[in-house]
Amino acid sequence: MLVYKFGGASINNIDRIKNTANIIKTNASKRLLVVISAMGKTTNALEKIAEAYYDNRKEDALQLFEQVKKNHLDVVKQLLVLNWKAAEDQLKEFFTEIEWMLHDKPVRAYDYYYDQIVCCGELFSTCIVAHYLREQQCNVGWMDVRDIVRTDNNFRDAGVDFDFTTQKINDDIVPLYNTHEVVITQGFIGATDENESTTLGREGSDYSAAIFANILNADSLTIWKDVEAVMNADPNKFNDAVIIPSLNYTEVIEMAYYGAQVIHPKTIKPLQNKNIPLYVKSFLDTTLPGTVINGDKAAALPPVIVLKDKQVVIQFKSRDFSFIEGKPVEQLHEIFKKVKLQPNLSQNTAISLLCCFDGHVEKTTEIAQEASLFFDVDVEREVSLLTIRHYDKATIDRLTAGKNIVLQQQTPVTVQAVFRN
Ligand code: ASP
Ligand code: MG
């Protein structure tokens, strides 16, 4: 049994849907559990609808939803020959669910509505791909994952109930393989014990796929992407980026922690716990070897570079020359927790604390305002945070040459520097 995960880019047009279906069909005899994201940028479009709805801009919300509906119905028309009616009927049932809600006034918290609306992207996409595969004579089952993955009601960042989900997978998914080779389901979403839809956090489909791999004791998980493999740096920013053929779990968790957009950070634990290898492969050229991630001892790695722009550095300084450690630092961490923004890097001096954050304007402004009740606060925006793991001196020198460094930290494995542009 193998688990495959396909992201939104793998199904963002007709040719790519056909290509994805072809990869599934070619490997169907291995018995597949397939997790698919929403098509292209659908999740972003659905977020806009949730915002409009919650702002009481009902007409905007409905109009934006018309566009999402049209995108999917157009795909159904262009892609499907025999099953278009069945697919359209299934989509229309989902549409009605959302539209009912959009006609009512919001009375609950935003995050609840966000999840009820945003969850439908993966329901639409998987419905279309499953119908297409059936037309291609592939024996697929489709499952609404909200009947399988049980979560708490921490909307937008729901926690998975592993015991209940394991039971459901064993009772409802495993028997499907008596009659089907492939089961297609959604990533990123789940439901509470009251059947309210939930989401697991943006880009959460990788994590869903890892949960399925863990519970099904899969031989491997493959995440199919539009890149050749995991690279040591973002090739859009560094033209000398190189492919990394193999990585161990620890390195990937660390890379994700420092902000490399490789894989959702929660993905590794369910795999590591059962020693299930993770393959990152290109859906554009399936003959390429890609990257394998497993528990083997780390191979020698090139410097791994993560560059995050649009960072904000805030300096908090005690007013009366008292030390910042202890109570004052605790006070600051309370504020970070409340605003839900944690520093990417922080450094103490005797009477000040310097923190580097992602550049959320609202959140960093709130932090600065709240902290200024107790501290002198200095905010500097538009700085960059460079992280190099497995660094060597030449790489540090090359990447920081001519930069005005505000803050630098170094361990034997990792160096981080915040600099002005
Ligand atoms: N569709 C969701 C998102 O765009 C989940 C995912 O793709 O992993 O965040
Ligand atoms: Mg994605």
Tab-separated table of C-alpha atoms and ligand atoms in Angstrom:
chain	number	residue	atom	x	y	z
A	1	MET	CA	0.000	0.000	0.000
A	2	LEU	CA	1.298	3.449	-0.987
A	3	VAL	CA	0.069	6.922	-0.120
A	4	TYR	CA	0.287	9.684	-2.750
A	5	LYS	CA	-0.293	13.373	-2.168
A	6	PHE	CA	-0.914	15.817	-5.005
A	7	GLY	CA	-0.913	19.575	-4.368
A	8	GLY	CA	-3.009	22.264	-6.029
A	9	ALA	CA	-0.445	22.886	-8.797
A	10	SER	CA	-0.753	19.295	-10.027
A	11	ILE	CA	-4.396	19.849	-11.030
A	12	ASN	CA	-4.517	23.532	-11.964
A	13	ASN	CA	-5.506	22.918	-15.596
A	14	ILE	CA	-6.975	20.174	-17.772
A	15	ASP	CA	-3.628	18.812	-18.959
A	16	ARG	CA	-2.297	18.615	-15.429
A	17	ILE	CA	-5.415	16.844	-14.170
A	18	LYS	CA	-4.949	14.296	-16.951
A	19	ASN	CA	-1.279	13.948	-16.062
A	20	THR	CA	-2.068	13.427	-12.377
A	21	ALA	CA	-4.749	10.875	-13.234
A	22	ASN	CA	-2.246	9.101	-15.436
A	23	ILE	CA	0.278	8.805	-12.583
A	24	ILE	CA	-2.449	7.365	-10.368
A	25	LYS	CA	-3.676	4.949	-13.018
A	26	THR	CA	-0.182	3.716	-13.883
A	27	ASN	CA	0.466	2.831	-10.231
A	28	ALA	CA	-3.024	1.692	-9.271
A	29	SER	CA	-2.096	-1.965	-8.927
A	30	LYS	CA	0.150	-1.067	-5.960
A	31	ARG	CA	-3.018	-0.109	-4.060
A	32	LEU	CA	-3.076	3.617	-3.466
A	33	LEU	CA	-4.549	5.996	-0.971
A	34	VAL	CA	-4.510	9.360	-2.751
A	35	VAL	CA	-4.821	12.712	-1.002
A	36	ILE	CA	-5.458	15.710	-3.249
A	37	SER	CA	-5.489	19.442	-2.483
A	38	ALA	CA	-7.843	22.049	-3.889
A	39	MET	CA	-7.302	23.017	-7.547
A	40	GLY	CA	-4.731	25.771	-8.171
A	41	LYS	CA	-5.432	28.847	-6.065
A	42	THR	CA	-8.938	27.778	-4.988
A	43	THR	CA	-8.137	27.917	-1.256
A	44	ASN	CA	-7.084	31.576	-1.565
A	45	ALA	CA	-10.308	32.360	-3.439
A	46	LEU	CA	-12.359	30.632	-0.735
A	47	GLU	CA	-10.570	32.648	1.948
A	48	LYS	CA	-11.741	35.834	0.204
A	49	ILE	CA	-15.313	34.509	0.309
A	50	ALA	CA	-15.077	33.790	4.032
A	51	GLU	CA	-13.777	37.333	4.622
A	52	ALA	CA	-16.546	38.956	2.564
A	53	TYR	CA	-19.201	36.868	4.268
A	54	TYR	CA	-17.947	37.723	7.738
A	55	ASP	CA	-17.771	41.408	6.784
A	56	ASN	CA	-21.488	41.213	5.967
A	57	ARG	CA	-20.730	41.729	2.286
A	58	LYS	CA	-23.123	38.968	1.298
A	59	GLU	CA	-23.428	39.970	-2.367
A	60	ASP	CA	-19.632	40.000	-2.760
A	61	ALA	CA	-19.372	36.618	-1.104
A	62	LEU	CA	-22.016	35.101	-3.366
A	63	GLN	CA	-20.478	36.627	-6.454
A	64	LEU	CA	-17.013	35.349	-5.585
A	65	PHE	CA	-18.504	31.930	-4.975
A	66	GLU	CA	-20.131	32.045	-8.442
A	67	GLN	CA	-16.634	32.372	-9.883
A	68	VAL	CA	-15.331	29.370	-7.937
A	69	LYS	CA	-18.347	27.332	-9.043
A	70	LYS	CA	-17.840	28.338	-12.654
A	71	ASN	CA	-14.143	27.379	-12.583
A	72	HIS	CA	-15.021	23.890	-11.426
A	73	LEU	CA	-18.024	23.423	-13.716
A	74	ASP	CA	-15.900	24.517	-16.679
A	75	VAL	CA	-13.329	21.867	-15.827
A	76	VAL	CA	-16.073	19.247	-15.566
A	77	LYS	CA	-17.353	20.222	-19.040
A	78	GLN	CA	-13.953	20.157	-20.659
A	79	LEU	CA	-12.628	17.051	-18.931
A	80	LEU	CA	-15.460	14.591	-18.578
A	81	VAL	CA	-17.392	12.803	-21.306
A	82	LEU	CA	-19.415	10.034	-19.677
A	83	ASN	CA	-19.448	11.138	-16.053
A	84	TRP	CA	-19.971	14.880	-16.379
A	85	LYS	CA	-23.559	14.696	-15.149
A	86	ALA	CA	-22.687	12.593	-12.123
A	87	ALA	CA	-19.792	14.923	-11.273
A	88	GLU	CA	-21.929	18.017	-11.750
A	89	ASP	CA	-24.660	16.616	-9.503
A	90	GLN	CA	-22.147	15.864	-6.762
A	91	LEU	CA	-20.578	19.325	-7.041
A	92	LYS	CA	-23.984	20.980	-6.919
A	93	GLU	CA	-24.768	19.283	-3.625
A	94	PHE	CA	-21.617	20.816	-2.142
A	95	PHE	CA	-22.465	24.205	-3.691
A	96	THR	CA	-25.904	24.204	-2.070
A	97	GLU	CA	-24.421	23.509	1.368
A	98	ILE	CA	-22.198	26.594	1.109
A	99	GLU	CA	-24.839	28.829	-0.426
A	100	TRP	CA	-27.299	28.114	2.352
A	101	MET	CA	-24.734	29.323	4.788
A	102	LEU	CA	-23.814	32.415	2.773
A	103	HIS	CA	-27.456	33.508	2.857
A	104	ASP	CA	-27.523	33.496	6.661
A	105	LYS	CA	-25.954	36.167	8.844
A	106	PRO	CA	-22.790	35.156	10.728
A	107	VAL	CA	-23.409	34.629	14.441
A	108	ARG	CA	-20.369	32.558	15.400
A	109	ALA	CA	-16.629	33.246	15.381
A	110	TYR	CA	-14.832	33.900	12.099
A	111	ASP	CA	-12.649	30.789	12.267
A	112	TYR	CA	-15.728	28.562	12.323
A	113	TYR	CA	-17.099	30.063	9.104
A	114	TYR	CA	-13.671	30.045	7.525
A	115	ASP	CA	-13.512	26.278	7.911
A	116	GLN	CA	-17.076	25.642	6.685
A	117	ILE	CA	-16.304	27.594	3.498
A	118	VAL	CA	-12.650	26.838	2.843
A	119	CYS	CA	-13.031	23.066	3.241
A	120	CYS	CA	-14.987	22.746	0.014
A	121	GLY	CA	-12.007	23.268	-2.319
A	122	GLU	CA	-10.684	19.765	-1.738
A	123	LEU	CA	-14.165	18.243	-1.927
A	124	PHE	CA	-14.638	19.762	-5.404
A	125	SER	CA	-11.213	18.781	-6.730
A	126	THR	CA	-11.268	15.177	-5.526
A	127	CYS	CA	-14.775	14.669	-6.861
A	128	ILE	CA	-13.637	15.759	-10.335
A	129	VAL	CA	-10.453	13.669	-10.354
A	130	ALA	CA	-12.294	10.560	-9.117
A	131	HIS	CA	-14.939	10.847	-11.836
A	132	TYR	CA	-12.270	11.311	-14.475
A	133	LEU	CA	-10.354	8.239	-13.307
A	134	ARG	CA	-13.507	6.160	-13.443
A	135	GLU	CA	-13.927	7.246	-17.050
A	136	GLN	CA	-10.379	6.032	-17.606
A	137	GLN	CA	-11.369	2.577	-16.366
A	138	CYS	CA	-9.508	2.988	-13.128
A	139	ASN	CA	-11.237	1.368	-10.198
A	140	VAL	CA	-11.369	4.219	-7.673
A	141	GLY	CA	-13.369	4.833	-4.549
A	142	TRP	CA	-13.998	8.366	-3.257
A	143	MET	CA	-14.297	9.215	0.407
A	144	ASP	CA	-15.439	12.376	2.173
A	145	VAL	CA	-12.565	12.645	4.643
A	146	ARG	CA	-14.798	14.502	7.096
A	147	ASP	CA	-16.326	11.101	7.846
A	148	ILE	CA	-12.863	9.727	8.644
A	149	VAL	CA	-10.553	12.336	10.139
A	150	ARG	CA	-12.007	13.416	13.492
A	151	THR	CA	-10.651	16.628	15.035
A	152	ASP	CA	-11.245	18.949	17.969
A	153	ASN	CA	-13.031	22.250	17.348
A	154	ASN	CA	-9.936	24.428	17.232
A	155	PHE	CA	-11.053	25.808	13.873
A	156	ARG	CA	-8.329	26.676	11.323
A	157	ASP	CA	-5.729	24.705	13.261
A	158	ALA	CA	-7.681	21.665	14.362
A	159	GLY	CA	-5.989	18.853	16.284
A	160	VAL	CA	-6.521	15.305	15.036
A	161	ASP	CA	-8.072	12.642	17.283
A	162	PHE	CA	-5.796	9.753	16.346
A	163	ASP	CA	-7.735	7.006	18.136
A	164	PHE	CA	-11.042	7.794	16.506
A	165	THR	CA	-9.422	8.394	13.104
A	166	THR	CA	-7.534	5.085	13.278
A	167	GLN	CA	-10.740	3.232	14.039
A	168	LYS	CA	-12.535	4.922	11.128
A	169	ILE	CA	-9.732	4.186	8.685
A	170	ASN	CA	-9.769	0.536	9.681
A	171	ASP	CA	-13.564	0.276	9.556
A	172	ASP	CA	-14.358	2.380	6.490
A	173	ILE	CA	-11.250	2.798	4.319
A	174	VAL	CA	-9.487	-0.558	4.553
A	175	PRO	CA	-12.535	-2.611	3.372
A	176	LEU	CA	-12.770	-0.412	0.252
A	177	TYR	CA	-9.664	-2.171	-1.049
A	178	ASN	CA	-11.644	-5.408	-1.361
A	179	THR	CA	-13.359	-3.836	-4.340
A	180	HIS	CA	-11.122	-0.906	-5.365
A	181	GLU	CA	-7.462	-0.411	-6.212
A	182	VAL	CA	-7.403	3.288	-5.421
A	183	VAL	CA	-9.133	5.399	-2.796
A	184	ILE	CA	-9.168	9.161	-3.353
A	185	THR	CA	-9.795	11.531	-0.492
A	186	GLN	CA	-9.104	15.084	0.670
A	187	GLY	CA	-6.183	16.539	2.566
A	188	PHE	CA	-6.292	19.527	4.905
A	189	ILE	CA	-9.817	18.981	6.249
A	190	GLY	CA	-11.616	16.985	8.920
A	191	ALA	CA	-14.692	17.267	11.111
A	192	THR	CA	-15.640	17.525	14.776
A	193	ASP	CA	-17.879	15.068	16.620
A	194	GLU	CA	-20.730	17.444	15.784
A	195	ASN	CA	-20.035	17.125	12.063
A	196	GLU	CA	-18.703	20.632	11.735
A	197	SER	CA	-15.992	20.920	9.100
A	198	THR	CA	-12.507	21.842	10.283
A	199	THR	CA	-9.170	22.595	8.632
A	200	LEU	CA	-5.698	21.631	9.797
A	201	GLY	CA	-3.878	24.851	8.834
A	202	ARG	CA	-2.750	26.130	5.427
A	203	GLU	CA	-0.761	23.627	3.378
A	204	GLY	CA	-2.051	20.929	5.698
A	205	SER	CA	-2.584	18.259	3.034
A	206	ASP	CA	0.952	16.951	3.455
A	207	TYR	CA	0.124	16.324	7.088
A	208	SER	CA	-3.142	14.543	6.214
A	209	ALA	CA	-1.261	12.276	3.830
A	210	ALA	CA	1.284	11.456	6.549
A	211	ILE	CA	-1.524	10.563	8.957
A	212	PHE	CA	-2.984	8.141	6.408
A	213	ALA	CA	0.452	6.654	5.739
A	214	ASN	CA	0.988	6.127	9.468
A	215	ILE	CA	-2.379	4.527	10.197
A	216	LEU	CA	-2.419	2.393	7.045
A	217	ASN	CA	1.199	1.292	7.670
A	218	ALA	CA	1.995	2.349	4.120
A	219	ASP	CA	5.259	1.290	2.481
A	220	SER	CA	5.909	4.924	1.600
A	221	LEU	CA	4.404	8.368	1.090
A	222	THR	CA	5.084	10.231	-2.142
A	223	ILE	CA	4.457	13.963	-2.355
A	224	TRP	CA	4.212	14.920	-6.034
A	225	LYS	CA	5.354	18.477	-6.711
A	226	ASP	CA	6.165	20.812	-9.593
A	227	VAL	CA	9.853	20.802	-8.628
A	228	GLU	CA	12.420	18.124	-9.442
A	229	ALA	CA	13.257	17.359	-5.815
A	230	VAL	CA	14.052	19.065	-2.534
A	231	MET	CA	16.776	21.637	-3.142
A	232	ASN	CA	19.264	23.290	-0.799
A	233	ALA	CA	17.784	26.740	-1.511
A	234	ASP	CA	14.822	28.292	-3.299
A	235	PRO	CA	15.835	28.154	-6.991
A	236	ASN	CA	13.797	31.316	-7.631
A	237	LYS	CA	16.157	33.237	-5.348
A	238	PHE	CA	19.426	31.333	-5.808
A	239	ASN	CA	20.334	30.231	-9.326
A	240	ASP	CA	23.049	27.899	-8.045
A	241	ALA	CA	20.582	25.857	-5.939
A	242	VAL	CA	21.279	22.119	-6.105
A	243	ILE	CA	19.166	19.010	-5.648
A	244	ILE	CA	19.462	17.026	-2.423
A	245	PRO	CA	18.948	13.336	-3.256
A	246	SER	CA	18.453	12.158	0.332
A	247	LEU	CA	17.699	13.711	3.691
A	248	ASN	CA	16.834	12.400	7.100
A	249	TYR	CA	13.708	13.253	9.055
A	250	THR	CA	15.538	15.494	11.523
A	251	GLU	CA	17.032	17.665	8.817
A	252	VAL	CA	13.643	18.180	7.160
A	253	ILE	CA	11.981	19.161	10.425
A	254	GLU	CA	14.788	21.642	11.033
A	255	MET	CA	14.558	23.037	7.494
A	256	ALA	CA	10.799	23.506	7.820
A	257	TYR	CA	11.273	25.116	11.231
A	258	TYR	CA	13.612	27.732	9.771
A	259	GLY	CA	11.089	28.507	7.056
A	260	ALA	CA	12.112	26.401	4.056
A	261	GLN	CA	8.946	25.747	2.103
A	262	VAL	CA	9.656	22.096	1.545
A	263	ILE	CA	6.996	20.211	3.396
A	264	HIS	CA	4.448	21.088	6.043
A	265	PRO	CA	6.342	20.884	9.363
A	266	LYS	CA	3.848	18.491	10.975
A	267	THR	CA	4.295	15.909	8.197
A	268	ILE	CA	7.426	14.236	9.498
A	269	LYS	CA	6.338	12.983	12.917
A	270	PRO	CA	3.696	10.456	11.735
A	271	LEU	CA	6.212	9.110	9.211
A	272	GLN	CA	9.179	9.022	11.566
A	273	ASN	CA	7.113	7.208	14.196
A	274	LYS	CA	6.686	4.260	11.835
A	275	ASN	CA	9.855	4.708	9.830
A	276	ILE	CA	7.938	5.277	6.598
A	277	PRO	CA	10.040	6.825	3.821
A	278	LEU	CA	8.850	10.033	2.177
A	279	TYR	CA	9.563	10.593	-1.511
A	280	VAL	CA	9.371	14.047	-3.025
A	281	LYS	CA	8.960	13.657	-6.753
A	282	SER	CA	8.135	15.729	-9.826
A	283	PHE	CA	4.728	15.161	-11.383
A	284	LEU	CA	6.101	16.821	-14.525
A	285	ASP	CA	8.786	14.172	-15.072
A	286	THR	CA	8.157	10.990	-13.141
A	287	THR	CA	11.416	9.434	-14.345
A	288	LEU	CA	13.478	11.824	-12.183
A	289	PRO	CA	14.671	10.280	-8.922
A	290	GLY	CA	13.530	13.141	-6.645
A	291	THR	CA	14.428	13.143	-2.962
A	292	VAL	CA	14.010	10.409	-0.383
A	293	ILE	CA	13.538	11.355	3.265
A	294	ASN	CA	13.948	8.645	5.893
A	295	GLY	CA	15.552	7.757	9.194
A	296	ASP	CA	18.983	6.886	7.789
A	297	LYS	CA	22.061	8.597	9.079
A	298	ALA	CA	22.441	12.016	7.475
A	299	ALA	CA	24.481	12.141	4.311
A	300	ALA	CA	26.923	15.014	3.906
A	301	LEU	CA	24.817	17.979	2.902
A	302	PRO	CA	25.598	21.138	0.976
A	303	PRO	CA	24.867	24.366	2.864
A	304	VAL	CA	21.086	24.581	3.186
A	305	ILE	CA	19.934	28.146	2.729
A	306	VAL	CA	16.656	29.742	3.767
A	307	LEU	CA	16.127	33.414	3.029
A	308	LYS	CA	13.032	35.110	4.433
A	309	ASP	CA	12.324	38.636	3.280
A	310	LYS	CA	9.850	41.115	4.752
A	311	GLN	CA	10.929	40.501	8.317
A	312	VAL	CA	10.509	42.916	11.204
A	313	VAL	CA	12.981	43.440	14.024
A	314	ILE	CA	11.629	44.812	17.270
A	315	GLN	CA	13.852	45.893	20.120
A	316	PHE	CA	12.332	45.973	23.608
A	317	LYS	CA	14.395	47.925	26.112
A	318	SER	CA	13.759	48.254	29.819
A	319	ARG	CA	13.052	51.865	30.779
A	320	ASP	CA	14.714	52.012	34.154
A	321	PHE	CA	17.868	50.030	33.442
A	322	SER	CA	16.460	46.922	35.136
A	323	PHE	CA	17.448	43.570	33.666
A	324	ILE	CA	15.182	42.200	30.984
A	325	GLU	CA	15.463	38.535	31.958
A	326	GLY	CA	12.782	36.908	34.092
A	327	LYS	CA	9.498	38.720	34.552
A	328	PRO	CA	9.874	41.289	31.733
A	329	VAL	CA	10.665	38.584	29.167
A	330	GLU	CA	7.710	36.547	30.400
A	331	GLN	CA	5.505	39.587	29.924
A	332	LEU	CA	6.660	39.895	26.335
A	333	HIS	CA	6.068	36.222	25.615
A	334	GLU	CA	2.519	36.604	26.901
A	335	ILE	CA	1.977	39.321	24.310
A	336	PHE	CA	3.449	37.183	21.486
A	337	LYS	CA	1.176	34.334	22.492
A	338	LYS	CA	-1.893	36.524	22.590
A	339	VAL	CA	-1.159	38.018	19.162
A	340	LYS	CA	-0.257	34.534	17.839
A	341	LEU	CA	3.101	35.540	16.417
A	342	GLN	CA	6.312	33.933	17.647
A	343	PRO	CA	9.751	35.375	16.931
A	344	ASN	CA	11.857	33.576	14.316
A	345	LEU	CA	14.953	34.615	16.208
A	346	SER	CA	15.569	36.434	19.456
A	347	GLN	CA	18.562	37.670	21.386
A	348	ASN	CA	18.932	39.006	24.914
A	349	THR	CA	21.262	41.645	26.194
A	350	ALA	CA	21.286	42.775	29.819
A	351	ILE	CA	18.563	45.363	29.394
A	352	SER	CA	17.040	44.624	25.989
A	353	LEU	CA	15.518	41.887	23.895
A	354	LEU	CA	15.765	41.869	20.102
A	355	CYS	CA	13.247	39.764	18.167
A	356	CYS	CA	12.813	39.073	14.482
A	357	PHE	CA	9.259	38.319	13.290
A	358	ASP	CA	7.495	37.571	10.021
A	359	GLY	CA	6.269	40.885	8.705
A	360	HIS	CA	2.564	40.740	9.571
A	361	VAL	CA	1.860	44.466	9.786
A	362	GLU	CA	-1.173	44.194	12.073
A	363	LYS	CA	0.330	41.670	14.449
A	364	THR	CA	3.710	43.359	14.786
A	365	THR	CA	2.014	46.725	15.304
A	366	GLU	CA	-0.098	45.229	18.061
A	367	ILE	CA	2.982	43.721	19.714
A	368	ALA	CA	4.801	47.053	19.555
A	369	GLN	CA	1.810	48.929	20.969
A	370	GLU	CA	1.184	46.559	23.848
A	371	ALA	CA	4.862	46.319	24.747
A	372	SER	CA	5.309	50.078	24.719
A	373	LEU	CA	3.251	50.237	27.907
A	374	PHE	CA	6.244	48.698	29.709
A	375	PHE	CA	9.282	49.095	27.454
A	376	ASP	CA	10.968	51.429	25.040
A	377	VAL	CA	10.160	49.867	21.696
A	378	ASP	CA	11.991	50.271	18.435
A	379	VAL	CA	10.595	48.752	15.217
A	380	GLU	CA	12.537	48.199	12.013
A	381	ARG	CA	10.677	46.791	9.005
A	382	GLU	CA	11.720	45.267	5.662
A	383	VAL	CA	14.780	43.415	6.910
A	384	SER	CA	15.739	39.882	5.808
A	385	LEU	CA	16.496	36.779	7.810
A	386	LEU	CA	19.107	34.451	6.366
A	387	THR	CA	19.570	30.955	7.782
A	388	ILE	CA	22.363	28.652	6.657
A	389	ARG	CA	22.549	25.112	7.965
A	390	HIS	CA	25.756	23.127	7.436
A	391	TYR	CA	27.447	26.416	6.687
A	392	ASP	CA	30.999	27.049	5.679
A	393	LYS	CA	32.799	30.337	5.926
A	394	ALA	CA	32.798	30.933	2.179
A	395	THR	CA	29.018	30.621	1.996
A	396	ILE	CA	28.443	32.970	4.931
A	397	ASP	CA	30.822	35.537	3.435
A	398	ARG	CA	29.263	35.297	0.003
A	399	LEU	CA	25.694	35.681	1.224
A	400	THR	CA	26.337	38.459	3.724
A	401	ALA	CA	28.878	40.469	1.716
A	402	GLY	CA	28.006	44.158	1.723
A	403	LYS	CA	24.993	43.605	4.001
A	404	ASN	CA	24.342	45.649	7.055
A	405	ILE	CA	23.877	42.988	9.728
A	406	VAL	CA	21.543	43.811	12.601
A	407	LEU	CA	21.696	40.526	14.472
A	408	GLN	CA	23.659	37.284	14.088
A	409	GLN	CA	23.587	33.933	15.855
A	410	GLN	CA	25.657	30.837	15.355
A	411	THR	CA	25.631	27.230	16.537
A	412	PRO	CA	27.963	24.513	15.199
A	413	VAL	CA	25.294	23.584	12.594
A	414	THR	CA	23.303	26.731	11.925
A	415	VAL	CA	24.079	30.382	11.397
A	416	GLN	CA	21.366	33.043	11.233
A	417	ALA	CA	21.708	36.675	10.319
A	418	VAL	CA	19.212	39.500	10.099
A	419	PHE	CA	20.278	42.235	7.710
A	420	ARG	CA	19.058	45.485	6.171
A	421	ASN	CA	18.537	45.523	2.417
B	1	ASP	N1	-5.523	23.613	-0.132
B	1	ASP	C1	-4.905	23.900	1.121
B	1	ASP	C2	-4.001	25.107	1.002
B	1	ASP	O1	-3.834	25.633	-0.082
B	1	ASP	C3	-4.181	22.739	1.693
B	1	ASP	C4	-2.978	22.256	0.914
B	1	ASP	O2	-2.843	22.524	-0.270
B	1	ASP	O3	-2.157	21.588	1.503
B	1	ASP	O4	-3.477	25.544	1.986
B	2	MG	MG	-0.374	23.043	-1.478
